[in-house]
Short mmCIF file of C-alpha atoms in Angstrom, two decimals:
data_model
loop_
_atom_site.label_atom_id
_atom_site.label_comp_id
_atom_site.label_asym_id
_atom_site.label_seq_id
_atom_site.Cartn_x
_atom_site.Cartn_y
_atom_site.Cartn_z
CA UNK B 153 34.02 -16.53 26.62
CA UNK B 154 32.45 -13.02 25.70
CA UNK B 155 30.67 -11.81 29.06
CA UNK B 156 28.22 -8.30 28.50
CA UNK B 157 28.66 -6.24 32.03
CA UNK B 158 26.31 -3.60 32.31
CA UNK B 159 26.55 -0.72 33.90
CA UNK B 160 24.88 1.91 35.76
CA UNK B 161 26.76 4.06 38.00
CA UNK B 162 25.95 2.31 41.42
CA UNK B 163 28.72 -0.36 41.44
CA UNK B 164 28.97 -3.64 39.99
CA UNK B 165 27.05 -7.15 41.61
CA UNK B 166 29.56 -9.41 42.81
CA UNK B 167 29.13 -11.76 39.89
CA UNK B 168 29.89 -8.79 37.10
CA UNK B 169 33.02 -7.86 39.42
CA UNK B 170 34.20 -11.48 39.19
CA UNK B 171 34.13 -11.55 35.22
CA UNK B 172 36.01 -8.29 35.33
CA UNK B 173 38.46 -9.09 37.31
CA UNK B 174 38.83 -12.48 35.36
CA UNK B 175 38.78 -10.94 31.95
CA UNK B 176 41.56 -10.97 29.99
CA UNK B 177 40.51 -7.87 27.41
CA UNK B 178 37.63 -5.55 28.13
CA UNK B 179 35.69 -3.27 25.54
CA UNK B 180 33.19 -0.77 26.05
CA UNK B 181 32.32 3.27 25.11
CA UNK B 182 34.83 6.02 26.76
CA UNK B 183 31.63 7.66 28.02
CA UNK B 184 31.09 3.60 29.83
CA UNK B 185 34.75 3.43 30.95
CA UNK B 186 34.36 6.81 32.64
CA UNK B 187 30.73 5.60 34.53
CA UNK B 188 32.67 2.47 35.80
CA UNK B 189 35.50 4.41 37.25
CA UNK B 190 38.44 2.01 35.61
CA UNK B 191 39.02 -1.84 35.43
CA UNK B 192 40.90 -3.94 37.41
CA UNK B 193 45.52 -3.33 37.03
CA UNK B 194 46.49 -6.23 34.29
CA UNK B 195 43.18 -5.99 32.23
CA UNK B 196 44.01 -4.64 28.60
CA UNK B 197 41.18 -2.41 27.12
CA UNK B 198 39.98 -3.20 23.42
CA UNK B 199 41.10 -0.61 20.51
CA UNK B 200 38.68 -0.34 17.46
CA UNK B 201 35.44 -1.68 16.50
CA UNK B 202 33.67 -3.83 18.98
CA UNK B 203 32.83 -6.78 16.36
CA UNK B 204 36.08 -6.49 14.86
CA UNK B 205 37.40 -7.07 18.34
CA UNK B 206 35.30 -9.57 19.30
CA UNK B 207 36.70 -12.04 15.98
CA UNK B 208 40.14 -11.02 17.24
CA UNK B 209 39.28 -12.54 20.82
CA UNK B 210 37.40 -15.70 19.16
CA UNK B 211 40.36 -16.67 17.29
CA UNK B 212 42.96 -16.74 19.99
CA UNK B 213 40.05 -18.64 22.27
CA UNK B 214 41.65 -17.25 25.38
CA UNK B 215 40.49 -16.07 28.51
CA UNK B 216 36.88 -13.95 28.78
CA UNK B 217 36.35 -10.59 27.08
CA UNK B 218 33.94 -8.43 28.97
CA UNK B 219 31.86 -5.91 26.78
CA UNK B 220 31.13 -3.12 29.11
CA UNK B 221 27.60 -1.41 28.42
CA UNK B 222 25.16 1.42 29.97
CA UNK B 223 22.14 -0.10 32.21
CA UNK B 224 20.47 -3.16 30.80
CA UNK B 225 22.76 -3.99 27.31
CA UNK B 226 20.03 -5.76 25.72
CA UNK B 227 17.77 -2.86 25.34
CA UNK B 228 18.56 -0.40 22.63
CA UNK B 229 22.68 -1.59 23.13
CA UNK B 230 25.09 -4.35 22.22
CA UNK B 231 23.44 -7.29 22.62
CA UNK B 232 21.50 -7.48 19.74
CA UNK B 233 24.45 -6.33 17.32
CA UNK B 234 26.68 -9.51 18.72
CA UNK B 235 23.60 -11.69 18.47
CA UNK B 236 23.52 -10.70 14.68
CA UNK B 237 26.96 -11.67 14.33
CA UNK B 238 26.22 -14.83 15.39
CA UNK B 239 27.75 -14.46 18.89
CA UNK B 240 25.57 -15.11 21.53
CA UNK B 241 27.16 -13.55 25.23
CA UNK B 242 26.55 -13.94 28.46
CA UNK B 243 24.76 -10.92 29.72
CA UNK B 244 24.88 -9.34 33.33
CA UNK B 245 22.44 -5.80 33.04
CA UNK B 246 22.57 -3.42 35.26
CA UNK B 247 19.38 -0.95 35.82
CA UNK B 248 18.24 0.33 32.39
CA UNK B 249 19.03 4.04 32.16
CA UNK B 250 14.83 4.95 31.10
CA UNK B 251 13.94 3.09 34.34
CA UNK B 252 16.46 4.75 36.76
CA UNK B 253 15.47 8.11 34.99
CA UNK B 254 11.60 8.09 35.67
CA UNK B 255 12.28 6.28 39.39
CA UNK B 256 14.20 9.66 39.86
CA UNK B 257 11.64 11.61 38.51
CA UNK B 258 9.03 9.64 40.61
CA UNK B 259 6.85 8.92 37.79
CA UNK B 260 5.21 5.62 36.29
CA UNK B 261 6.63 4.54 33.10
CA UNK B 262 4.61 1.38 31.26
CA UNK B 263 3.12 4.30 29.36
CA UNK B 264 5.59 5.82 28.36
CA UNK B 265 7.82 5.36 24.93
CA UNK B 266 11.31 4.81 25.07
CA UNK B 267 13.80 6.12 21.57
CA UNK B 268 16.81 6.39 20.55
CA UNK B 269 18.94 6.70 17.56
CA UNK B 270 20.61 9.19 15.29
CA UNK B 271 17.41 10.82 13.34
CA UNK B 272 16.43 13.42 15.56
CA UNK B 273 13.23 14.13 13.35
CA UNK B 274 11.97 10.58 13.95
CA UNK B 275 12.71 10.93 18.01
CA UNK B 276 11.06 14.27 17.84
CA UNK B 277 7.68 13.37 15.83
CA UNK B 278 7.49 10.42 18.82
CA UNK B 279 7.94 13.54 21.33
CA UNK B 280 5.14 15.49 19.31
CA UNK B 281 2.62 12.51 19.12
CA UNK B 282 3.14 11.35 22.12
CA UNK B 283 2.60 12.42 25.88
CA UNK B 284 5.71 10.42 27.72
CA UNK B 285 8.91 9.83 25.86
CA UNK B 286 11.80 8.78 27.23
CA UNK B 287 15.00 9.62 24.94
CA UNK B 288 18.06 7.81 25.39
CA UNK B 289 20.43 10.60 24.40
CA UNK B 290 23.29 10.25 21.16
CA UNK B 291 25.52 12.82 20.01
CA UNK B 292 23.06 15.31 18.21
CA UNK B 293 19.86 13.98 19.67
CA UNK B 294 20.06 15.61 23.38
CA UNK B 295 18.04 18.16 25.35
CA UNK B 296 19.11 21.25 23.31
CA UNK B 297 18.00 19.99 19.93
CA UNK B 298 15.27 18.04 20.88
CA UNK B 299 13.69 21.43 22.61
CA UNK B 300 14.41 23.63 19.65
CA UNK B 301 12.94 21.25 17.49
CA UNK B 302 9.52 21.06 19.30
CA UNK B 303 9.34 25.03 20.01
CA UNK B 304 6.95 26.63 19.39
CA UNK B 305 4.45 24.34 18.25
CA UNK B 306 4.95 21.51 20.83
CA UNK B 307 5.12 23.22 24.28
CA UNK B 308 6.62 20.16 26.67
CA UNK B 309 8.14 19.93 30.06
CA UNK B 310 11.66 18.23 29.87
CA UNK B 311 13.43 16.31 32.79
CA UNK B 312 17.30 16.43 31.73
CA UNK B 313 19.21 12.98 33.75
CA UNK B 314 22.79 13.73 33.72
CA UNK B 315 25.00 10.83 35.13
CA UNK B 316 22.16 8.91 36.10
CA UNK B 317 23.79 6.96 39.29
CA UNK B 318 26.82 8.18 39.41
CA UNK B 319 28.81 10.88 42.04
CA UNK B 320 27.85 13.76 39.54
CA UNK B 321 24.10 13.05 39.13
CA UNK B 322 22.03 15.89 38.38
CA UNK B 323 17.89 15.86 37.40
CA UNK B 324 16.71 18.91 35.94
CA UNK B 325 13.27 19.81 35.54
CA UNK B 326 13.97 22.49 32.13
CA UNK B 327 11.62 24.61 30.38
CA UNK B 328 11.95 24.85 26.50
CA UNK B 329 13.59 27.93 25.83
CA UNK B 330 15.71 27.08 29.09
CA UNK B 331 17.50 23.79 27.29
CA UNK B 332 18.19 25.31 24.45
CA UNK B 333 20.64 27.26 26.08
CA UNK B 334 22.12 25.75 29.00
CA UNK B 335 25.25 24.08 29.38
CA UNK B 336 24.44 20.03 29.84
CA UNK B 337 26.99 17.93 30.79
CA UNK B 338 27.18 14.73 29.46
CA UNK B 339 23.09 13.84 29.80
CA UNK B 340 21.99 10.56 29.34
CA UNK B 341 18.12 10.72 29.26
CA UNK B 342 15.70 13.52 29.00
CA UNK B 343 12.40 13.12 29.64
CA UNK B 344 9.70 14.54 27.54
CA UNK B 345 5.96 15.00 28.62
CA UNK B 346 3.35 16.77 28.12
CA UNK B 347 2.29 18.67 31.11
CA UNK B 348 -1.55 18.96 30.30
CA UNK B 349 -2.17 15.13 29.79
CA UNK B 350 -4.73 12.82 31.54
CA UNK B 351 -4.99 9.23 31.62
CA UNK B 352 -8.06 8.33 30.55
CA UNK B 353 -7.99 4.63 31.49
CA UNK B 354 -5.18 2.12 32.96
CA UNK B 355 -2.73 1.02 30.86
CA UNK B 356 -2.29 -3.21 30.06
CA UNK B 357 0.47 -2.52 27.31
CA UNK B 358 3.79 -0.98 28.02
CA UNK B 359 4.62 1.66 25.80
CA UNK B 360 2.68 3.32 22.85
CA UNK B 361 -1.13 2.32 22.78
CA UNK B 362 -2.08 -0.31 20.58
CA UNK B 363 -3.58 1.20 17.13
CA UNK B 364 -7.33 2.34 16.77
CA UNK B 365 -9.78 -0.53 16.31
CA UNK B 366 -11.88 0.95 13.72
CA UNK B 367 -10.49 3.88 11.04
CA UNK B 368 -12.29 5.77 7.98
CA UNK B 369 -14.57 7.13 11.14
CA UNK B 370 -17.88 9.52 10.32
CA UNK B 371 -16.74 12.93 11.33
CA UNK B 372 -19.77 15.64 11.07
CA UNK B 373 -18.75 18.00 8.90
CA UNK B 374 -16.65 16.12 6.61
CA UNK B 375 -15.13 16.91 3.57
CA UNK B 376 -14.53 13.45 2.49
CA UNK B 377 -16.68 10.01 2.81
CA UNK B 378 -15.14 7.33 5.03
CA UNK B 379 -14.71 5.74 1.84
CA UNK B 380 -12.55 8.33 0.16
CA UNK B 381 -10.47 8.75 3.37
CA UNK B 382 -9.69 4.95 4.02
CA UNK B 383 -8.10 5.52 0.38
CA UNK B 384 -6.55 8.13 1.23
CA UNK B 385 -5.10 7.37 4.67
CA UNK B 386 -3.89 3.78 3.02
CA UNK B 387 -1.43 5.62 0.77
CA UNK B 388 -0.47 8.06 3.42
CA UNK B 389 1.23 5.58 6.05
CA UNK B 390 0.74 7.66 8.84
CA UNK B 391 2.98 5.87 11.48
CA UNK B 392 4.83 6.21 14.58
CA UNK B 393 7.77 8.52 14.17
CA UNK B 394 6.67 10.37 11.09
CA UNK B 395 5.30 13.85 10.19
CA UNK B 396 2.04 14.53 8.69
CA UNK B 397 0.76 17.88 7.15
CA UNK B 398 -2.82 18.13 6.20
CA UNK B 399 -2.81 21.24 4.24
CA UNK B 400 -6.74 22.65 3.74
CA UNK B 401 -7.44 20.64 6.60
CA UNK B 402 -11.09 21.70 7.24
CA UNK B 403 -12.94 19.68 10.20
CA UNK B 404 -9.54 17.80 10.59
CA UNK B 405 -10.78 14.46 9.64
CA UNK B 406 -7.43 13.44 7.90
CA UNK B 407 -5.64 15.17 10.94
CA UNK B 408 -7.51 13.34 13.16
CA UNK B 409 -7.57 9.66 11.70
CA UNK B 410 -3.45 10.17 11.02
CA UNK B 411 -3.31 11.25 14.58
CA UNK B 412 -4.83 8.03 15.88
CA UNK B 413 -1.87 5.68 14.21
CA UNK B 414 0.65 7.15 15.99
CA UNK B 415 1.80 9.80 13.98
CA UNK B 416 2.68 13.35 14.50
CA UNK B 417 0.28 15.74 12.42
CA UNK B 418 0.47 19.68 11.92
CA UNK B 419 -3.24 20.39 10.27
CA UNK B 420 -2.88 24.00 8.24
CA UNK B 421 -6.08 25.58 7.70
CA UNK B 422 -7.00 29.41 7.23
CA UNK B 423 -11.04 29.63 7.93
CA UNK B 424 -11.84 29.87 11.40
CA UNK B 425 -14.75 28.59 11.52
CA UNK B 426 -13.21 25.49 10.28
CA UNK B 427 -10.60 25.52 12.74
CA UNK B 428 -13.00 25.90 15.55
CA UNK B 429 -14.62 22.37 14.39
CA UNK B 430 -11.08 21.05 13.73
CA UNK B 431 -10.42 21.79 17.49
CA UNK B 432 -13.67 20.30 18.77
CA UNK B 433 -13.06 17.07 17.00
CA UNK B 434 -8.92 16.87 18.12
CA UNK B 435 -10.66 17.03 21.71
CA UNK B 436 -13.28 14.22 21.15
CA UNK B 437 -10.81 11.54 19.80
CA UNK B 438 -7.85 12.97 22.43
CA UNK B 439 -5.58 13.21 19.94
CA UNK B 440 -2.63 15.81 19.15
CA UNK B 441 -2.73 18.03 16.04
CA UNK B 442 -0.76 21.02 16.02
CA UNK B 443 -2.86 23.78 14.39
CA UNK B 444 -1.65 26.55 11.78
CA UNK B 445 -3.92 28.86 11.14
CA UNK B 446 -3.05 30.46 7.58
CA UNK B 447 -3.15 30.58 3.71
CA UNK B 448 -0.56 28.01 2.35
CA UNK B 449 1.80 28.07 0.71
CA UNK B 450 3.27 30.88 3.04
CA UNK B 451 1.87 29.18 6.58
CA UNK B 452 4.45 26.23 4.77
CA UNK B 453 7.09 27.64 5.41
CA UNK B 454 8.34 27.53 9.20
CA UNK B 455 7.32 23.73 9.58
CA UNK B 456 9.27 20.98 9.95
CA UNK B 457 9.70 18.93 6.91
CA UNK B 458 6.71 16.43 6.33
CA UNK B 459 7.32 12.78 5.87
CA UNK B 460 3.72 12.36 4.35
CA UNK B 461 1.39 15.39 2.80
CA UNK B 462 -2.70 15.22 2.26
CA UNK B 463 -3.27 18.32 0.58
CA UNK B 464 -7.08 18.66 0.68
CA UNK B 465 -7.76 22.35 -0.45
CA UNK B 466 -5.51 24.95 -2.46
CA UNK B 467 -4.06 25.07 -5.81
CA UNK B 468 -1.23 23.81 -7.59
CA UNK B 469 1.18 26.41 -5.87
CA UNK B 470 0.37 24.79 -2.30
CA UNK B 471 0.92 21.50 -3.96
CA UNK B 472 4.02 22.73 -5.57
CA UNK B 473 5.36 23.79 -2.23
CA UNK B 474 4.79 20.55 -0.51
CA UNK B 475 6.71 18.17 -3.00
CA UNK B 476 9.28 20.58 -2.69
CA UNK B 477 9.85 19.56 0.86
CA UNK B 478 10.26 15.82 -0.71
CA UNK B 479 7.92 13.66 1.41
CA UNK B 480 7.99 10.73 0.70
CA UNK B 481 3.81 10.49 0.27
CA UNK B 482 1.93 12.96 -1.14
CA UNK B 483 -1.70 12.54 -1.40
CA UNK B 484 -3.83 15.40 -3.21
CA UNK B 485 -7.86 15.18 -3.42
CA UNK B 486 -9.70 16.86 -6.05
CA UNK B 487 -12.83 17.82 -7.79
CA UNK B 488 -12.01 18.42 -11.38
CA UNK B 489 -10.17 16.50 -14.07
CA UNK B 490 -8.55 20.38 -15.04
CA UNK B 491 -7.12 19.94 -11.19
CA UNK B 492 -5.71 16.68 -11.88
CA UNK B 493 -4.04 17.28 -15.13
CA UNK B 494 -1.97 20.63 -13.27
CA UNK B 495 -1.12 18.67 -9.88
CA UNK B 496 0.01 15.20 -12.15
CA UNK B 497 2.29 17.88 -13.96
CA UNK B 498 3.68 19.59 -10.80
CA UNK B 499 4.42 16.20 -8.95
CA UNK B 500 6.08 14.97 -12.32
CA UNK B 501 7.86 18.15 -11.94
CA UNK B 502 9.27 17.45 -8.99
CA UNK B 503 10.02 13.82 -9.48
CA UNK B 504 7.39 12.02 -8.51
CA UNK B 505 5.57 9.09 -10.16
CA UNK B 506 2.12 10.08 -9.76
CA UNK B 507 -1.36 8.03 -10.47
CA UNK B 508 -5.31 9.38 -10.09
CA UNK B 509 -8.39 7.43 -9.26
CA UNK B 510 -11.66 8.76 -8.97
CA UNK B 511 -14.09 7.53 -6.17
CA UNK B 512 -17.38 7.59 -5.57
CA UNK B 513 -19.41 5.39 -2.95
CA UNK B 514 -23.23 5.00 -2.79
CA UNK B 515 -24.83 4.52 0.50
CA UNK B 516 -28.19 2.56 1.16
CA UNK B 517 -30.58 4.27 2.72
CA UNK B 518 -34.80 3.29 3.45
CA UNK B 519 -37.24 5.48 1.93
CA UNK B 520 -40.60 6.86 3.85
CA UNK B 521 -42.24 4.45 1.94
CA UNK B 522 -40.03 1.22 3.03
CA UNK B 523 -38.22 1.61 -0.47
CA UNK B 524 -34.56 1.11 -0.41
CA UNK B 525 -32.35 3.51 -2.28
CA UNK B 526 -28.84 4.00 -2.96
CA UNK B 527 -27.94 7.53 -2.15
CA UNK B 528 -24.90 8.41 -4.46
CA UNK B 529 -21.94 10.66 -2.96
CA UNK B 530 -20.15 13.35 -5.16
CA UNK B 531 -17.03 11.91 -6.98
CA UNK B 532 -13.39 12.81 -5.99
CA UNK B 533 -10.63 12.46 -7.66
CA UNK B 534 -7.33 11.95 -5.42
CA UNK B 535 -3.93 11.92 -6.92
CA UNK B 536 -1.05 10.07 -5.05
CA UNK B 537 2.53 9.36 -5.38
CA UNK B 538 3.42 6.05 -6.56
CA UNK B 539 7.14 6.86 -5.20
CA UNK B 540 9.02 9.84 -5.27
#
């Protein structure tokens, strides 16, 4: 019998005692050992991998290991990695770390996001893009990095839960520059949020919002047709967890519509009359785009590196720059076939297998005199990696 005890810190229900104190072998993190306080004289603790221990225990058939696991072990924990090895446990969760951390923080949580993992770009473009994140915390992805990461462009309040439930339990309510230099000892969640946010409605869906009912929106101002920029934004993949830069962003459309999947989105742009527009329409959608006010390729430099690039004004050196960061989408529009024979070369240059299309929609429109006409937009070419 393989029983999965969770554990938080507050002492174990009378049925997870009972398996432990039955159990034969028991398994679990030194960081989860050190939470429950030790096991019960006679129990043997596991050595080595947990799956490796687990066929061990399966082919002697005796007595019932207990997996030992932090909060609720079938979110983000072991659960799912014994179910894939075609072991399905008995499972006794405890309180799930993210909940116990916003209950001490006294805040609602159905909106908020909850990541882990070992990419801390991924967990901090969810921090960027998003206005509650909860992070469960893994060696390299705590409060120190997470807050260097997101200075200066990001400003965010962090809540750092240390020992959530246990005799050493500490919530701190850190400022950036603060948790990048403080001593933490052994955190397990830190909060991110983003002190300026305001609901605008009540939430039905826990966790991120669901994705925008309509895209390729009518933006005044724009650069590009709707047409052009549903193209565009389909080879992009702006998605949760990712990076965009839209470099010559303009009126922000691209920045805008990336912003409403999910992703995070740094829009460069050097005119400020432009940026003033790109500003007014980031407010109407309540979105978040970071802004960068400068002349690429140099404004390039101090970002973080870009999982997907729309570069909509500059020349080949700007275009240059951004493959050289390696994203792994890089979408270029343009108005000459001179441009697109110099940016094919530089993404060739840099590895990419690049393709052009040129596009050009007509709209109908109704004449003064009841005549219908179809009123023809200038063409654009836009050059795209085809994988990189």
């Amino acid at each position: 019998m393989i029983t999965v005890v969770g554990v938080d810190g507050a002492g174990l229900s009378a049925e997870a005692q009972a398996r432990l104190d039955e159990a034969v072998l028991v398994a679990g993190s030194d960081r989860v050992f050190r939470r429950l306080g030790g096991v019960p004289a006679g129990v043997r603790r596991a050595e080595g991998p947990l799956l490796e221990v687990v066929d061990a225990h399966l082919e002697t058939g005796e007595g019932t290991l207990v997996v030992l696991a932090e909060g609720d072990p079938g979110f983000f924990d072991v659960v799912r990695e014994l179910r894939g090895h075609g072991v399905t446990p008995e499972v006794l969760p405890a309180r799930p770390l993210a909940s116990l951390a916003f209950a001490r923080a006294g805040l609602a949580w159905e909106d908020a996001l909850i990541v882990t993992g070992g990419r801390l770009d991924r967990v901090v473009n969810a921090c960027r893009a998003h206005h509650k994140v909860a992070v469960l915390v893994t060696p390299g992805v705590g409060p120190a990095e997470i807050a260097r990461e997101l200075a200066p462009t990001t400003p965010r309040a962090l809540i750092v839960c240390e020992d959530l439930g246990g005799p050493d339990e500490r919530i701190t309510h850190s400022r950036m520059g603060e948790a990048t230099t403080r001593p933490w000892k052994d955190p397990d969640v830190v909060l991110v949020l983003d002190p300026l946010h305001r609901p605008h409605e009540p939430g039905w869906v826990a966790g991120a919002r669901p994705g925008p009912g309509e895209w390729a929106l009518d933006f005044d101002g724009a650069r590009l047709s709707p047409q052009v920029r549903a193209f565009a934004l389909a080879k992009l993949g702006p998605r949760l967890g990712e990076l965009v830069w839209d470099v010559g962003a303009g009126t922000g459309e691209i920045a805008v519509e990336c912003a409403r999947m999910g992703a995070a989105v740094v829009a460069v742009e050097r005119e400020e009359e432009s940026c003033a527009r790109l500003r007014r329409n980031v407010i109407a959608h309540g979105v978040k785009v970071a802004l960068t006010r400068g002349q690429a390729p140099p404004a390039l430099e101090p970002l973080a590196d870009p999982d997907a690039v729309f570069v909509g004004g500059g020349g080949a050196d700007v275009v240059a720059a951004c493959a050289a960061r390696a994203p792994r989408s890089l979408v270029c529009a343009l108005r000459t076939v001179e441009q697109v024979v110099t940016v094919l070369d530089v993404l060739r240059e840099h590895g990419y297998h690049a393709e052009c299309v040129q596009l050009q929609s007509s709209r109908l429109t109704v004449q003064a005199d009841g005549a219908h006409r179809l009123a023809a937009s200038d063409p654009i070419f836009v050059v795209y990696s085809a994988g990189g």
